[in-house]
Amino acid sequence: MNHISINFIMRKCQELFKEKLTVYDFSWKEIKISSIIDQIFMKVVRIQNIQERGFQKVKEEKIIDTFIDVINYIIITLIKLNIDFKKKVSHSEVMNIYTQKFDQLKELYNEKTQKERISIENLLEEILYLKQKETKILYKKLENICLKMLNMTIFLLIKNIHKN
């Protein structure tokens, strides 16, 4: 995974996020982080099932779309950790945090990522850890786990793109 690939993925994810933000506004702001983690879990299990079968039955939503959904749900979690929605919040503020989180990911990324054995199962382990500890995880640890999951998801998406 290189920064050009991360930038390409970021643009695609950001375009979809911005489009949905325009249409649905902050429809997710009242949803608990644990519910967003459940959404991420369901999407990752869908990816795993498609990969195990080698094909997908629902042709309308490609596996790449599902990866993008996972990425955007992780970013939503990070946004919720960084914004107080009790105050007036603009779309541009949310988009700034969206971009900051991707920039933070690029800063954290190093060659070690490519050498790690990242798999969909590893990503599921991280999600299940969050689900088990959801009320006991401190803000900073949750943010770090989300950034790790974001890194893993982007790596797996790029790997999937190169494979197909």
PDB file of C-alpha atoms in Angstrom:
ATOM      1  CA  MET A   1       0.000   0.000   0.000  1.00  0.00           C
ATOM      2  CA  ASN A   2       1.416   3.371  -0.900  1.00  0.00           C
ATOM      3  CA  HIS A   3       0.247   6.936  -0.389  1.00  0.00           C
ATOM      4  CA  ILE A   4      -0.994   7.237  -3.965  1.00  0.00           C
ATOM      5  CA  SER A   5      -3.275   4.267  -3.333  1.00  0.00           C
ATOM      6  CA  ILE A   6      -4.375   5.677   0.008  1.00  0.00           C
ATOM      7  CA  ASN A   7      -5.152   9.008  -1.676  1.00  0.00           C
ATOM      8  CA  PHE A   8      -7.166   7.259  -4.404  1.00  0.00           C
ATOM      9  CA  ILE A   9      -9.142   5.291  -1.812  1.00  0.00           C
ATOM     10  CA  MET A  10      -9.592   8.402   0.301  1.00  0.00           C
ATOM     11  CA  ARG A  11     -11.057  10.359  -2.624  1.00  0.00           C
ATOM     12  CA  LYS A  12     -13.533   7.579  -3.447  1.00  0.00           C
ATOM     13  CA  CYS A  13     -14.616   7.191   0.180  1.00  0.00           C
ATOM     14  CA  GLN A  14     -14.785  10.923   0.727  1.00  0.00           C
ATOM     15  CA  GLU A  15     -16.925  11.479  -2.390  1.00  0.00           C
ATOM     16  CA  LEU A  16     -19.466   8.928  -1.196  1.00  0.00           C
ATOM     17  CA  PHE A  17     -19.391  10.243   2.378  1.00  0.00           C
ATOM     18  CA  LYS A  18     -19.915  13.837   1.217  1.00  0.00           C
ATOM     19  CA  GLU A  19     -22.765  12.791  -1.077  1.00  0.00           C
ATOM     20  CA  LYS A  20     -24.505  10.923   1.754  1.00  0.00           C
ATOM     21  CA  LEU A  21     -23.845  13.788   4.167  1.00  0.00           C
ATOM     22  CA  THR A  22     -25.582  16.145   1.738  1.00  0.00           C
ATOM     23  CA  VAL A  23     -28.566  13.810   1.334  1.00  0.00           C
ATOM     24  CA  TYR A  24     -28.925  12.424   4.873  1.00  0.00           C
ATOM     25  CA  ASP A  25     -27.207  15.149   6.906  1.00  0.00           C
ATOM     26  CA  PHE A  26     -26.022  13.860  10.326  1.00  0.00           C
ATOM     27  CA  SER A  27     -28.467  10.963  10.469  1.00  0.00           C
ATOM     28  CA  TRP A  28     -25.817   8.958  12.346  1.00  0.00           C
ATOM     29  CA  LYS A  29     -25.100  11.499  15.076  1.00  0.00           C
ATOM     30  CA  GLU A  30     -27.570   9.962  17.565  1.00  0.00           C
ATOM     31  CA  ILE A  31     -26.435   6.400  16.921  1.00  0.00           C
ATOM     32  CA  LYS A  32     -24.235   4.926  19.644  1.00  0.00           C
ATOM     33  CA  ILE A  33     -20.719   3.944  18.691  1.00  0.00           C
ATOM     34  CA  SER A  34     -21.553   0.351  19.638  1.00  0.00           C
ATOM     35  CA  SER A  35     -24.259   0.351  16.934  1.00  0.00           C
ATOM     36  CA  ILE A  36     -21.795   1.636  14.362  1.00  0.00           C
ATOM     37  CA  ILE A  37     -19.370  -1.123  15.390  1.00  0.00           C
ATOM     38  CA  ASP A  38     -22.224  -3.595  14.756  1.00  0.00           C
ATOM     39  CA  GLN A  39     -22.648  -2.142  11.250  1.00  0.00           C
ATOM     40  CA  ILE A  40     -18.920  -2.509  10.621  1.00  0.00           C
ATOM     41  CA  PHE A  41     -19.073  -6.097  11.879  1.00  0.00           C
ATOM     42  CA  MET A  42     -21.942  -6.991   9.516  1.00  0.00           C
ATOM     43  CA  LYS A  43     -20.154  -5.449   6.530  1.00  0.00           C
ATOM     44  CA  VAL A  44     -16.874  -7.245   7.315  1.00  0.00           C
ATOM     45  CA  VAL A  45     -18.695 -10.573   7.711  1.00  0.00           C
ATOM     46  CA  ARG A  46     -20.277  -9.931   4.292  1.00  0.00           C
ATOM     47  CA  ILE A  47     -16.808  -9.387   2.796  1.00  0.00           C
ATOM     48  CA  GLN A  48     -15.542 -12.554   4.472  1.00  0.00           C
ATOM     49  CA  ASN A  49     -18.481 -14.587   3.125  1.00  0.00           C
ATOM     50  CA  ILE A  50     -17.926 -13.302  -0.423  1.00  0.00           C
ATOM     51  CA  GLN A  51     -14.213 -14.083  -0.209  1.00  0.00           C
ATOM     52  CA  GLU A  52     -14.846 -17.591   1.131  1.00  0.00           C
ATOM     53  CA  ARG A  53     -17.454 -18.353  -1.557  1.00  0.00           C
ATOM     54  CA  GLY A  54     -15.443 -16.738  -4.316  1.00  0.00           C
ATOM     55  CA  PHE A  55     -18.526 -14.961  -5.658  1.00  0.00           C
ATOM     56  CA  GLN A  56     -21.352 -12.762  -4.478  1.00  0.00           C
ATOM     57  CA  LYS A  57     -25.064 -13.293  -4.914  1.00  0.00           C
ATOM     58  CA  VAL A  58     -26.114  -9.639  -4.625  1.00  0.00           C
ATOM     59  CA  LYS A  59     -24.546  -8.078  -7.706  1.00  0.00           C
ATOM     60  CA  GLU A  60     -25.758  -4.517  -7.075  1.00  0.00           C
ATOM     61  CA  GLU A  61     -23.325  -3.923  -4.200  1.00  0.00           C
ATOM     62  CA  LYS A  62     -19.811  -4.879  -5.178  1.00  0.00           C
ATOM     63  CA  ILE A  63     -17.305  -6.012  -2.548  1.00  0.00           C
ATOM     64  CA  ILE A  64     -15.393  -2.761  -3.105  1.00  0.00           C
ATOM     65  CA  ASP A  65     -18.544  -0.827  -2.146  1.00  0.00           C
ATOM     66  CA  THR A  66     -18.726  -2.835   1.069  1.00  0.00           C
ATOM     67  CA  PHE A  67     -15.083  -2.033   1.876  1.00  0.00           C
ATOM     68  CA  ILE A  68     -15.839   1.660   1.295  1.00  0.00           C
ATOM     69  CA  ASP A  69     -18.825   1.400   3.653  1.00  0.00           C
ATOM     70  CA  VAL A  70     -16.577  -0.129   6.329  1.00  0.00           C
ATOM     71  CA  ILE A  71     -14.048   2.673   5.874  1.00  0.00           C
ATOM     72  CA  ASN A  72     -16.753   5.323   6.147  1.00  0.00           C
ATOM     73  CA  TYR A  73     -18.309   3.704   9.236  1.00  0.00           C
ATOM     74  CA  ILE A  74     -14.885   3.675  10.900  1.00  0.00           C
ATOM     75  CA  ILE A  75     -14.440   7.344   9.990  1.00  0.00           C
ATOM     76  CA  ILE A  76     -17.905   8.111  11.391  1.00  0.00           C
ATOM     77  CA  THR A  77     -16.792   6.505  14.658  1.00  0.00           C
ATOM     78  CA  LEU A  78     -13.675   8.680  14.681  1.00  0.00           C
ATOM     79  CA  ILE A  79     -15.744  11.784  13.906  1.00  0.00           C
ATOM     80  CA  LYS A  80     -18.124  10.978  16.763  1.00  0.00           C
ATOM     81  CA  LEU A  81     -15.122  10.747  19.089  1.00  0.00           C
ATOM     82  CA  ASN A  82     -13.916  14.173  17.973  1.00  0.00           C
ATOM     83  CA  ILE A  83     -17.067  16.296  17.705  1.00  0.00           C
ATOM     84  CA  ASP A  84     -19.566  17.389  20.295  1.00  0.00           C
ATOM     85  CA  PHE A  85     -22.876  17.254  18.429  1.00  0.00           C
ATOM     86  CA  LYS A  86     -24.622  19.093  21.259  1.00  0.00           C
ATOM     87  CA  LYS A  87     -23.146  22.195  19.672  1.00  0.00           C
ATOM     88  CA  LYS A  88     -23.890  23.453  16.172  1.00  0.00           C
ATOM     89  CA  VAL A  89     -21.739  21.505  13.713  1.00  0.00           C
ATOM     90  CA  SER A  90     -21.290  22.214  10.018  1.00  0.00           C
ATOM     91  CA  HIS A  91     -20.680  19.799   7.180  1.00  0.00           C
ATOM     92  CA  SER A  92     -17.314  21.459   6.551  1.00  0.00           C
ATOM     93  CA  GLU A  93     -16.226  20.778  10.160  1.00  0.00           C
ATOM     94  CA  VAL A  94     -17.119  17.110   9.732  1.00  0.00           C
ATOM     95  CA  MET A  95     -15.335  16.927   6.372  1.00  0.00           C
ATOM     96  CA  ASN A  96     -12.244  18.515   7.944  1.00  0.00           C
ATOM     97  CA  ILE A  97     -12.136  15.798  10.599  1.00  0.00           C
ATOM     98  CA  TYR A  98     -12.748  13.202   7.894  1.00  0.00           C
ATOM     99  CA  THR A  99      -9.668  14.447   6.033  1.00  0.00           C
ATOM    100  CA  GLN A 100      -7.625  14.760   9.255  1.00  0.00           C
ATOM    101  CA  LYS A 101      -8.227  11.100  10.087  1.00  0.00           C
ATOM    102  CA  PHE A 102      -7.019   9.963   6.680  1.00  0.00           C
ATOM    103  CA  ASP A 103      -3.999  12.272   7.003  1.00  0.00           C
ATOM    104  CA  GLN A 104      -3.330  10.825  10.452  1.00  0.00           C
ATOM    105  CA  LEU A 105      -3.493   7.346   8.959  1.00  0.00           C
ATOM    106  CA  LYS A 106      -0.961   8.277   6.270  1.00  0.00           C
ATOM    107  CA  GLU A 107       1.378   9.580   8.990  1.00  0.00           C
ATOM    108  CA  LEU A 108       1.038   6.356  10.965  1.00  0.00           C
ATOM    109  CA  TYR A 109       1.532   4.140   7.959  1.00  0.00           C
ATOM    110  CA  ASN A 110       4.964   2.669   7.412  1.00  0.00           C
ATOM    111  CA  GLU A 111       6.529  -0.237   5.564  1.00  0.00           C
ATOM    112  CA  LYS A 112       5.752  -2.504   8.525  1.00  0.00           C
ATOM    113  CA  THR A 113       2.115  -2.586   7.414  1.00  0.00           C
ATOM    114  CA  GLN A 114       2.977  -4.457   4.231  1.00  0.00           C
ATOM    115  CA  LYS A 115       4.968  -7.037   6.179  1.00  0.00           C
ATOM    116  CA  GLU A 116       2.221  -7.669   8.724  1.00  0.00           C
ATOM    117  CA  ARG A 117      -0.105 -10.530   8.049  1.00  0.00           C
ATOM    118  CA  ILE A 118      -3.302  -8.564   7.653  1.00  0.00           C
ATOM    119  CA  SER A 119      -6.407 -10.578   6.884  1.00  0.00           C
ATOM    120  CA  ILE A 120     -10.144 -10.200   7.127  1.00  0.00           C
ATOM    121  CA  GLU A 121      -9.957 -12.465  10.183  1.00  0.00           C
ATOM    122  CA  ASN A 122      -7.556 -10.010  11.875  1.00  0.00           C
ATOM    123  CA  LEU A 123     -10.006  -7.210  11.186  1.00  0.00           C
ATOM    124  CA  LEU A 124     -12.853  -9.256  12.658  1.00  0.00           C
ATOM    125  CA  GLU A 125     -10.759  -9.904  15.769  1.00  0.00           C
ATOM    126  CA  GLU A 126     -10.363  -6.156  16.291  1.00  0.00           C
ATOM    127  CA  ILE A 127     -14.104  -5.612  15.857  1.00  0.00           C
ATOM    128  CA  LEU A 128     -14.980  -8.429  18.253  1.00  0.00           C
ATOM    129  CA  TYR A 129     -12.546  -6.981  20.790  1.00  0.00           C
ATOM    130  CA  LEU A 130     -14.385  -3.658  20.554  1.00  0.00           C
ATOM    131  CA  LYS A 131     -17.740  -5.376  20.906  1.00  0.00           C
ATOM    132  CA  GLN A 132     -16.604  -7.226  24.043  1.00  0.00           C
ATOM    133  CA  LYS A 133     -15.023  -4.178  25.679  1.00  0.00           C
ATOM    134  CA  GLU A 134     -17.288  -1.468  24.279  1.00  0.00           C
ATOM    135  CA  THR A 135     -18.074   0.229  27.595  1.00  0.00           C
ATOM    136  CA  LYS A 136     -14.594  -0.182  29.055  1.00  0.00           C
ATOM    137  CA  ILE A 137     -12.421   1.296  26.326  1.00  0.00           C
ATOM    138  CA  LEU A 138     -11.029   4.749  26.872  1.00  0.00           C
ATOM    139  CA  TYR A 139     -11.300   7.380  24.152  1.00  0.00           C
ATOM    140  CA  LYS A 140      -7.644   7.286  23.053  1.00  0.00           C
ATOM    141  CA  LYS A 141      -7.528   3.488  22.896  1.00  0.00           C
ATOM    142  CA  LEU A 142     -10.753   3.396  20.882  1.00  0.00           C
ATOM    143  CA  GLU A 143      -9.362   5.981  18.501  1.00  0.00           C
ATOM    144  CA  ASN A 144      -6.146   3.959  18.079  1.00  0.00           C
ATOM    145  CA  ILE A 145      -8.068   0.742  17.446  1.00  0.00           C
ATOM    146  CA  CYS A 146     -10.237   2.517  14.876  1.00  0.00           C
ATOM    147  CA  LEU A 147      -7.159   3.890  13.116  1.00  0.00           C
ATOM    148  CA  LYS A 148      -5.668   0.392  13.112  1.00  0.00           C
ATOM    149  CA  MET A 149      -8.906  -1.012  11.662  1.00  0.00           C
ATOM    150  CA  LEU A 150      -8.957   1.763   9.069  1.00  0.00           C
ATOM    151  CA  ASN A 151      -5.396   0.911   8.076  1.00  0.00           C
ATOM    152  CA  MET A 152      -6.263  -2.795   7.840  1.00  0.00           C
ATOM    153  CA  THR A 153      -9.412  -2.143   5.803  1.00  0.00           C
ATOM    154  CA  ILE A 154      -7.622   0.085   3.305  1.00  0.00           C
ATOM    155  CA  PHE A 155      -4.821  -2.459   2.988  1.00  0.00           C
ATOM    156  CA  LEU A 156      -7.360  -5.256   2.364  1.00  0.00           C
ATOM    157  CA  LEU A 157      -9.278  -3.127  -0.139  1.00  0.00           C
ATOM    158  CA  ILE A 158      -6.137  -2.314  -2.113  1.00  0.00           C
ATOM    159  CA  LYS A 159      -5.144  -5.982  -2.010  1.00  0.00           C
ATOM    160  CA  ASN A 160      -8.610  -6.891  -3.318  1.00  0.00           C
ATOM    161  CA  ILE A 161      -8.405  -4.299  -6.098  1.00  0.00           C
ATOM    162  CA  HIS A 162      -5.009  -5.614  -7.207  1.00  0.00           C
ATOM    163  CA  LYS A 163      -6.298  -9.195  -7.129  1.00  0.00           C
ATOM    164  CA  ASN A 164      -9.229  -8.390  -9.410  1.00  0.00           C
TER     165      ASN A 164
END
